[in-house]
PDB file of C-alpha atoms and ligand atoms in Angstrom:
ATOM      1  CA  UNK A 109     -81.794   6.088  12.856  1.00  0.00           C
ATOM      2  CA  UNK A 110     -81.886   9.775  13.267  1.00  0.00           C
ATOM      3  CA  UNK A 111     -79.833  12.090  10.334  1.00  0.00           C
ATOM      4  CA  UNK A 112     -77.091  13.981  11.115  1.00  0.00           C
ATOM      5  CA  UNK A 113     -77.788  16.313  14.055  1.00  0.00           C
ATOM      6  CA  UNK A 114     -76.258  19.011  16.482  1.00  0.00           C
ATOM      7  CA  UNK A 115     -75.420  18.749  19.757  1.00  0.00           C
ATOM      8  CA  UNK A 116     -72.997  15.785  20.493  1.00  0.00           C
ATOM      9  CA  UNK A 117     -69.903  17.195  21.814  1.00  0.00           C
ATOM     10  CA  UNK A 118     -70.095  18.248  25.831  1.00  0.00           C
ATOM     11  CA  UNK A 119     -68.035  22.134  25.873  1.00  0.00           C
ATOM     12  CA  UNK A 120     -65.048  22.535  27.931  1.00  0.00           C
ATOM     13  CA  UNK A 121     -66.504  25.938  29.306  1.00  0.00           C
ATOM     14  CA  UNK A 122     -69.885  24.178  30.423  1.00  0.00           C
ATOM     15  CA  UNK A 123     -67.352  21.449  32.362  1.00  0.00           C
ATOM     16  CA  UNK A 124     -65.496  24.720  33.543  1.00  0.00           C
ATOM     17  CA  UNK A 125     -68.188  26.149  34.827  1.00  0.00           C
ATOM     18  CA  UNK A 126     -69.969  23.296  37.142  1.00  0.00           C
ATOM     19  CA  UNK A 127     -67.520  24.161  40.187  1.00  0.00           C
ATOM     20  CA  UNK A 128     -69.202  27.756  40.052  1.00  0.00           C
ATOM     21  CA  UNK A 129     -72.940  26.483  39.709  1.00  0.00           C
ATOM     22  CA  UNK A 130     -74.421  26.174  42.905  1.00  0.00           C
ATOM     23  CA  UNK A 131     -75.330  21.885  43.706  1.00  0.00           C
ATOM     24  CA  UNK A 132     -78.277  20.985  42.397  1.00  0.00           C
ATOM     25  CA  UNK A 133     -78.948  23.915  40.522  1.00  0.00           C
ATOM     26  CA  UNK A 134     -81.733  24.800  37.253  1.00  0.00           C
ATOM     27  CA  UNK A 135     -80.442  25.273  33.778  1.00  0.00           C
ATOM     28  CA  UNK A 136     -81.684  25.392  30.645  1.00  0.00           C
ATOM     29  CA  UNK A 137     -80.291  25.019  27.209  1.00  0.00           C
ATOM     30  CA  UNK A 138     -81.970  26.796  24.318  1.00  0.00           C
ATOM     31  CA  UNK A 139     -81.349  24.988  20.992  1.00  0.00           C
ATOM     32  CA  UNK A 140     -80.168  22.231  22.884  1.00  0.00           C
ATOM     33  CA  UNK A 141     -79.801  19.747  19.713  1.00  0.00           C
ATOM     34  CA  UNK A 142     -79.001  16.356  21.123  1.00  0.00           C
ATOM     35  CA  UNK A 143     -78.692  17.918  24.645  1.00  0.00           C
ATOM     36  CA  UNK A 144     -74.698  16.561  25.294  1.00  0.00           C
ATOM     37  CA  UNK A 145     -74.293  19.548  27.532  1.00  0.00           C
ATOM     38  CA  UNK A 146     -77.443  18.963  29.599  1.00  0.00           C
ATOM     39  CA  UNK A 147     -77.042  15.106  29.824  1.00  0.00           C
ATOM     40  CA  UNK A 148     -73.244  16.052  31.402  1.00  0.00           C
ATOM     41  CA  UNK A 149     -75.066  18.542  33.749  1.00  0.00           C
ATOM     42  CA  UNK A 150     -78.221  16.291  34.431  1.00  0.00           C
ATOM     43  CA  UNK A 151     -75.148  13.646  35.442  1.00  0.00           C
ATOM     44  CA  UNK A 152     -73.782  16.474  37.747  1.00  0.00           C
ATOM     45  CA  UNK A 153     -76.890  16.223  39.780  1.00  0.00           C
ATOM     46  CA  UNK A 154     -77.945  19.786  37.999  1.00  0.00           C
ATOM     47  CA  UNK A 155     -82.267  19.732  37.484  1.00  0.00           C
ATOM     48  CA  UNK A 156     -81.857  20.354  33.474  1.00  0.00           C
ATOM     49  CA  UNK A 157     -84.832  21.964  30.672  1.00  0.00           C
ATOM     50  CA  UNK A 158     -83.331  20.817  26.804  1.00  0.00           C
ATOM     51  CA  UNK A 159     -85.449  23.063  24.577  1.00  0.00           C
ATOM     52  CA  UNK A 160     -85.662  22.215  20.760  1.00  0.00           C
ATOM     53  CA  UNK A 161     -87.904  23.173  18.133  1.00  0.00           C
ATOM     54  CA  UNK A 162     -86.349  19.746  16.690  1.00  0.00           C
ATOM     55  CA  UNK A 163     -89.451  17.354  17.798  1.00  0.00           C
ATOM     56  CA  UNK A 164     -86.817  14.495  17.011  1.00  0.00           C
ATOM     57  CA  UNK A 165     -83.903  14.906  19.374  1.00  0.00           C
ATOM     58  CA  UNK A 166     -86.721  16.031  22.044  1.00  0.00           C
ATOM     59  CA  UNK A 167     -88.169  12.796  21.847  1.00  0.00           C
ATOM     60  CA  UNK A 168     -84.724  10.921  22.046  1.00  0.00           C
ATOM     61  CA  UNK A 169     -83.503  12.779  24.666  1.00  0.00           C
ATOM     62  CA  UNK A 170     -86.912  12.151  26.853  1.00  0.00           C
ATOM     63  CA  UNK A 171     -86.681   8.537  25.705  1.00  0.00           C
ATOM     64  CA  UNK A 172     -83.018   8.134  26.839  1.00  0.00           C
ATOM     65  CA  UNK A 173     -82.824  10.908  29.997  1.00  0.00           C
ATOM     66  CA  UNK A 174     -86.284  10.485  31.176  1.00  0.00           C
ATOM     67  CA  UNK A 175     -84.652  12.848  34.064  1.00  0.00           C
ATOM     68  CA  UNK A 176     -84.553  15.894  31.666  1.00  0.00           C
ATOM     69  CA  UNK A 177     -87.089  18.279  31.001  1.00  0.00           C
ATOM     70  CA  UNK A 178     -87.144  17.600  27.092  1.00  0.00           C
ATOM     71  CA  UNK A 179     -89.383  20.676  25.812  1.00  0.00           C
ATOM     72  CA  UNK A 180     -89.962  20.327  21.751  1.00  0.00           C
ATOM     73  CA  UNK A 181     -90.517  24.377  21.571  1.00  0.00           C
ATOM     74  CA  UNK A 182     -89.622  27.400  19.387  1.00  0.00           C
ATOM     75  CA  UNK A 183     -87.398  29.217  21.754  1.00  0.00           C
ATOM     76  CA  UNK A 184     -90.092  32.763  20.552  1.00  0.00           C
ATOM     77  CA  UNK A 185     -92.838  30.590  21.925  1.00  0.00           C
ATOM     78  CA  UNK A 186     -91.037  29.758  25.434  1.00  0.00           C
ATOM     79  CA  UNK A 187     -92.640  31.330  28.345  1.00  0.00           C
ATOM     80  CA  UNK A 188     -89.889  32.077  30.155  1.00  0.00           C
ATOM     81  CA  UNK A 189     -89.609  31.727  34.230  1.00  0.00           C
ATOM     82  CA  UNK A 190     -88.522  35.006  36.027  1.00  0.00           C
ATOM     83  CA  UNK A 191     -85.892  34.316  38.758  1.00  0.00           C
ATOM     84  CA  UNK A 192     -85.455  31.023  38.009  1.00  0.00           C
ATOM     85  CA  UNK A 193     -82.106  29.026  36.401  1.00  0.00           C
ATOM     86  CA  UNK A 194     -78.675  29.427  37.661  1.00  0.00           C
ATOM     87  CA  UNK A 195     -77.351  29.196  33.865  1.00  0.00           C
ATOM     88  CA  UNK A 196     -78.508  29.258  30.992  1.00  0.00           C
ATOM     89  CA  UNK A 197     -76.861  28.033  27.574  1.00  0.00           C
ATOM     90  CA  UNK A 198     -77.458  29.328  24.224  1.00  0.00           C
ATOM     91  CA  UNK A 199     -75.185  27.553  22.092  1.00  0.00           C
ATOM     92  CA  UNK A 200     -74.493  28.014  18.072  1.00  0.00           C
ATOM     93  CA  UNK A 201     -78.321  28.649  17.992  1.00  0.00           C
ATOM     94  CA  UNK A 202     -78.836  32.929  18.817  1.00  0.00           C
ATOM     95  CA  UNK A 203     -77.214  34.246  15.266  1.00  0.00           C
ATOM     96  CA  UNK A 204     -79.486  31.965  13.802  1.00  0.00           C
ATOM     97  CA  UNK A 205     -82.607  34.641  14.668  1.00  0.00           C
ATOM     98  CA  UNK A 206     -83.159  38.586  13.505  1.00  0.00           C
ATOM     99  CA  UNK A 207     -81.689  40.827  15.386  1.00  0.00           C
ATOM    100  CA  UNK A 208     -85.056  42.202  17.247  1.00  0.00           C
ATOM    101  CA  UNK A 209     -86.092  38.653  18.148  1.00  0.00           C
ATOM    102  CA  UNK A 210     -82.000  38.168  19.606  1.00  0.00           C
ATOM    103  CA  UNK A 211     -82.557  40.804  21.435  1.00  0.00           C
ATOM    104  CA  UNK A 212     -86.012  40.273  22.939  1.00  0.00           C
ATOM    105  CA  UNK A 213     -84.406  36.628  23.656  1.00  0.00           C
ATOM    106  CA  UNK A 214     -81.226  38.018  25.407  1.00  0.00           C
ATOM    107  CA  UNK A 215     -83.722  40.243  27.442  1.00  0.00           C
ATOM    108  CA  UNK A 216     -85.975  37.467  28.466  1.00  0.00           C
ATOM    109  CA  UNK A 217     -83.066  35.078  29.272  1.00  0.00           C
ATOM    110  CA  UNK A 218     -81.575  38.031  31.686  1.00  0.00           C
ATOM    111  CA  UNK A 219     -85.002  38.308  33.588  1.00  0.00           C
ATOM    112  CA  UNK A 220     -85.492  34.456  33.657  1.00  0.00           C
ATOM    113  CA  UNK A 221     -82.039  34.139  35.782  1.00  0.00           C
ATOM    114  CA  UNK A 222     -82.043  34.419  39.519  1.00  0.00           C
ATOM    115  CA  UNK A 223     -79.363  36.978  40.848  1.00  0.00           C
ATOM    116  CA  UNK A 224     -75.911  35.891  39.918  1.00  0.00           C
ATOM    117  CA  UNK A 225     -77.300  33.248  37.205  1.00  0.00           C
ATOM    118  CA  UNK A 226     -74.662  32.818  34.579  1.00  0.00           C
ATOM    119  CA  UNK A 227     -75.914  33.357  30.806  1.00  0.00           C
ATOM    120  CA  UNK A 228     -73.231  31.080  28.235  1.00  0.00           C
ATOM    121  CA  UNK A 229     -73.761  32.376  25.005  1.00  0.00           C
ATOM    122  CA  UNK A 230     -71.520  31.111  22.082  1.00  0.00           C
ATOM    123  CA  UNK A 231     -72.304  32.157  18.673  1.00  0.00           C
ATOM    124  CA  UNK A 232     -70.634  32.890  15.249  1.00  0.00           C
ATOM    125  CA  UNK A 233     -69.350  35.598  15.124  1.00  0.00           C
ATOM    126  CA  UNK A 234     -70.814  39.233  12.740  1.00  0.00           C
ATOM    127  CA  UNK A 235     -70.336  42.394  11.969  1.00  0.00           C
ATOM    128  CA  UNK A 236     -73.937  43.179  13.470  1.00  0.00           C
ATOM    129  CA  UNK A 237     -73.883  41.980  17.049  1.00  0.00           C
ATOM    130  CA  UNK A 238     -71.952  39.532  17.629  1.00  0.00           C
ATOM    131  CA  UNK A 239     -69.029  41.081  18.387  1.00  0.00           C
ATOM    132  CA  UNK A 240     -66.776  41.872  21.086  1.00  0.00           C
ATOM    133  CA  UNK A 241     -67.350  45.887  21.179  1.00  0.00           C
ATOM    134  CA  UNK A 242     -71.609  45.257  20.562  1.00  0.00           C
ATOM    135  CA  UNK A 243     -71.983  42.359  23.384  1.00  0.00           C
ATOM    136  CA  UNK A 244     -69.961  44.470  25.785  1.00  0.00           C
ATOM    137  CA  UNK A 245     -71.942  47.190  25.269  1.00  0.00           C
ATOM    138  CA  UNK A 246     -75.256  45.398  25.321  1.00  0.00           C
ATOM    139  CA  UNK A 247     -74.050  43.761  28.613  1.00  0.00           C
ATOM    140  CA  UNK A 248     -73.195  46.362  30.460  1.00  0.00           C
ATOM    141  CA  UNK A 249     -75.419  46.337  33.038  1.00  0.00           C
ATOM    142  CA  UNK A 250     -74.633  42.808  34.246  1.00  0.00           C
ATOM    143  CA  UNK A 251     -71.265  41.302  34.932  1.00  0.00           C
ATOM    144  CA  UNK A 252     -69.113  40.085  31.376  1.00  0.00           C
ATOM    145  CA  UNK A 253     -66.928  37.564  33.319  1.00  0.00           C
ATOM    146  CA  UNK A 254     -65.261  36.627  30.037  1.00  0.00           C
ATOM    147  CA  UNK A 255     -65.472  37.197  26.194  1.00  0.00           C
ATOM    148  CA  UNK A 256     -63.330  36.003  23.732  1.00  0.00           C
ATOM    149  CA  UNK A 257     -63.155  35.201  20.159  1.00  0.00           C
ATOM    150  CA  UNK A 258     -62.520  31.405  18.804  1.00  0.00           C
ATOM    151  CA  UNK A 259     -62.519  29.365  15.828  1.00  0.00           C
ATOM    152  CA  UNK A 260     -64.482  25.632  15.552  1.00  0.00           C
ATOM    153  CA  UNK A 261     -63.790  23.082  13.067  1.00  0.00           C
ATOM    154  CA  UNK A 262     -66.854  22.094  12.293  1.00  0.00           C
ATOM    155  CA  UNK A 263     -68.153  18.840   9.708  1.00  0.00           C
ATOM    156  CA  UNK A 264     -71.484  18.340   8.229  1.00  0.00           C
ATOM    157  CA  UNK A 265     -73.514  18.051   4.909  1.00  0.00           C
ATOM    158  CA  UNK A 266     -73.563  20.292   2.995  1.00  0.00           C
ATOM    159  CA  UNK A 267     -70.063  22.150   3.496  1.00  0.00           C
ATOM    160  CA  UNK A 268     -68.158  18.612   4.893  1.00  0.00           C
ATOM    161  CA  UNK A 269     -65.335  20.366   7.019  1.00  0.00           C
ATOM    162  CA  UNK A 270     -65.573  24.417   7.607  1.00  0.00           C
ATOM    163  CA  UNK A 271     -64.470  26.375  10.094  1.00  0.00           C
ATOM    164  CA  UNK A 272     -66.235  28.994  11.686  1.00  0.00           C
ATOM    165  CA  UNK A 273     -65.448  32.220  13.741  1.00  0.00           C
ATOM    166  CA  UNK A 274     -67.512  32.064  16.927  1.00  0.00           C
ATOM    167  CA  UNK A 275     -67.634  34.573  19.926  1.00  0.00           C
ATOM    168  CA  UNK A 276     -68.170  33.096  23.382  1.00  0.00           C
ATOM    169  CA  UNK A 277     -69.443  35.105  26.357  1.00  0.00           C
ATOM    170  CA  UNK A 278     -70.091  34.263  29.811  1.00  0.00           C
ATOM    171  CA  UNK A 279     -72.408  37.062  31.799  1.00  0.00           C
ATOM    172  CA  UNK A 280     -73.117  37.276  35.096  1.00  0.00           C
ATOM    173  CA  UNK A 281     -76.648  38.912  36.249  1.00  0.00           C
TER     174      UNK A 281
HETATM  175  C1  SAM B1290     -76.302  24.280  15.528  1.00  0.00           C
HETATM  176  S1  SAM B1290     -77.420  23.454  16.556  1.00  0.00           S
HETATM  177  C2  SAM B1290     -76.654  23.634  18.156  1.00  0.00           C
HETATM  178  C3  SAM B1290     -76.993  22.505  19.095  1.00  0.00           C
HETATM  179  C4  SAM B1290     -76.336  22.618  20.472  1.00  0.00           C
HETATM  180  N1  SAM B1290     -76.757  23.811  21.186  1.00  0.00           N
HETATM  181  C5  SAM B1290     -74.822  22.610  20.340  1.00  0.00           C
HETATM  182  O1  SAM B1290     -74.192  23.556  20.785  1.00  0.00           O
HETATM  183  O2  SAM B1290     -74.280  21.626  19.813  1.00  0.00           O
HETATM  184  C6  SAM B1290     -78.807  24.556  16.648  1.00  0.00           C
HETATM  185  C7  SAM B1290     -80.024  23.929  17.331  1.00  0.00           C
HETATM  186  O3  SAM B1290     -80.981  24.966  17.563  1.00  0.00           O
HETATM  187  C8  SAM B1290     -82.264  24.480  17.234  1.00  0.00           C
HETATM  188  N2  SAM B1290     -83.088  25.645  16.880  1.00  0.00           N
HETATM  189  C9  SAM B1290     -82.969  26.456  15.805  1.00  0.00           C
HETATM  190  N3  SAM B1290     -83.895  27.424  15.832  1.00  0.00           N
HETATM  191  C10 SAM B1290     -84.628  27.219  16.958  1.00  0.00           C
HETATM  192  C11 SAM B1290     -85.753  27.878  17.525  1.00  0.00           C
HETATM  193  N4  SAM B1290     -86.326  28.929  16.935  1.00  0.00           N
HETATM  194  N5  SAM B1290     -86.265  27.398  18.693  1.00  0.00           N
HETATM  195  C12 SAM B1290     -85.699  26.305  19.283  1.00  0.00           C
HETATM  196  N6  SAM B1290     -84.656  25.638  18.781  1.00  0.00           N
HETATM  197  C13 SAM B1290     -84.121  26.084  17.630  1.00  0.00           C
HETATM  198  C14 SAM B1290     -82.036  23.522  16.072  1.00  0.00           C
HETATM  199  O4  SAM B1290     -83.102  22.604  15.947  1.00  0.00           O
HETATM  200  C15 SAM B1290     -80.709  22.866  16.481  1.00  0.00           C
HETATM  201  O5  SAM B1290     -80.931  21.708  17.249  1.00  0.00           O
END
């Protein structure tokens, strides 16, 4: 049986945000952990790419949703497609890197969507930039269709239950 690991819950946003996706549509979650969110999409009909540097929940997610494109990759060693996904999800994985390499990754996932691709980014939340005032500036040239500030319950070894302060942001290119 596999330890504890991320990436079970499906987000409310991600359901949100399948009426706005167009049918049939690319996405691809970096850091997906279990891949919840891109088994709901994959069930929407949505082509899904789960990338993990996690070789274990690649290999359970290609063993259970042979339909996904289950990468086992280090999201700096992705080649990333220009023009390709109509969303992309980086989910409590982006304040996990330096701030050069978030940036080069931001830049990357902008050029890898195709014109009015949505980019979900939810991260906790710092003073260095992830923050309301640096996202919006960093953003500017594409479309911030929201941003707002939240707080997750969260429950795992070591802490056992924590919250944390996480930012969300949904861009349109
Ligand atoms: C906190 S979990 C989040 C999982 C899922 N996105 C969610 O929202 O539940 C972070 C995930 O990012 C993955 N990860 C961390 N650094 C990574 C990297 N450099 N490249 C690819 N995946 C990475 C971890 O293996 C883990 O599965």
């Amino acid at each position: 049986m596999l330890k504890f690991k991320f990436g079970k819950g499906v987000d409310k946003k991600i359901q949100a945000l399948v009426k706005d996706l167009p049918k049939n549509g690319n996405v691809l979650d970096l850091g997906s952990g279990l891949g919840s969110n891109g088994i709901f999409l994959v069930e929407q009909g949505f082509k899904v790419t789960c990338l993990d540097k996690d070789k274990e929940v690649i290999e359970k997610i290609k063993k259970e949703y042979p339909e996904i494109n289950a990468l086992n990759k280090d999201i700096l060693e992705f080649d990333f497609p220009e023009n390709k996904y109509d969303l992309i999800i980086a989910r409590a994985v982006l304040h996990i890197f330096e701030l050069k390499d978030v940036r080069m990754i931001i830049d990357k996932v902008i050029k890898s969507l195709k014109n009015n691709g949505l980019f979900y980014l939810s991260v906790f939340k710092n003073d260095h930039f992830f923050n309301k005032e640096k996202l919006e500036e960093y953003f500017s040239s594409n479309q911030i269709l929201e941003i707002e500030d939240d707080v997750i319950k969260d429950n795992h070894s070591p802490e056992g239950e924590h919250i944390h302060k996480v930012i969300k942001v949904l861009v349109r290119k």
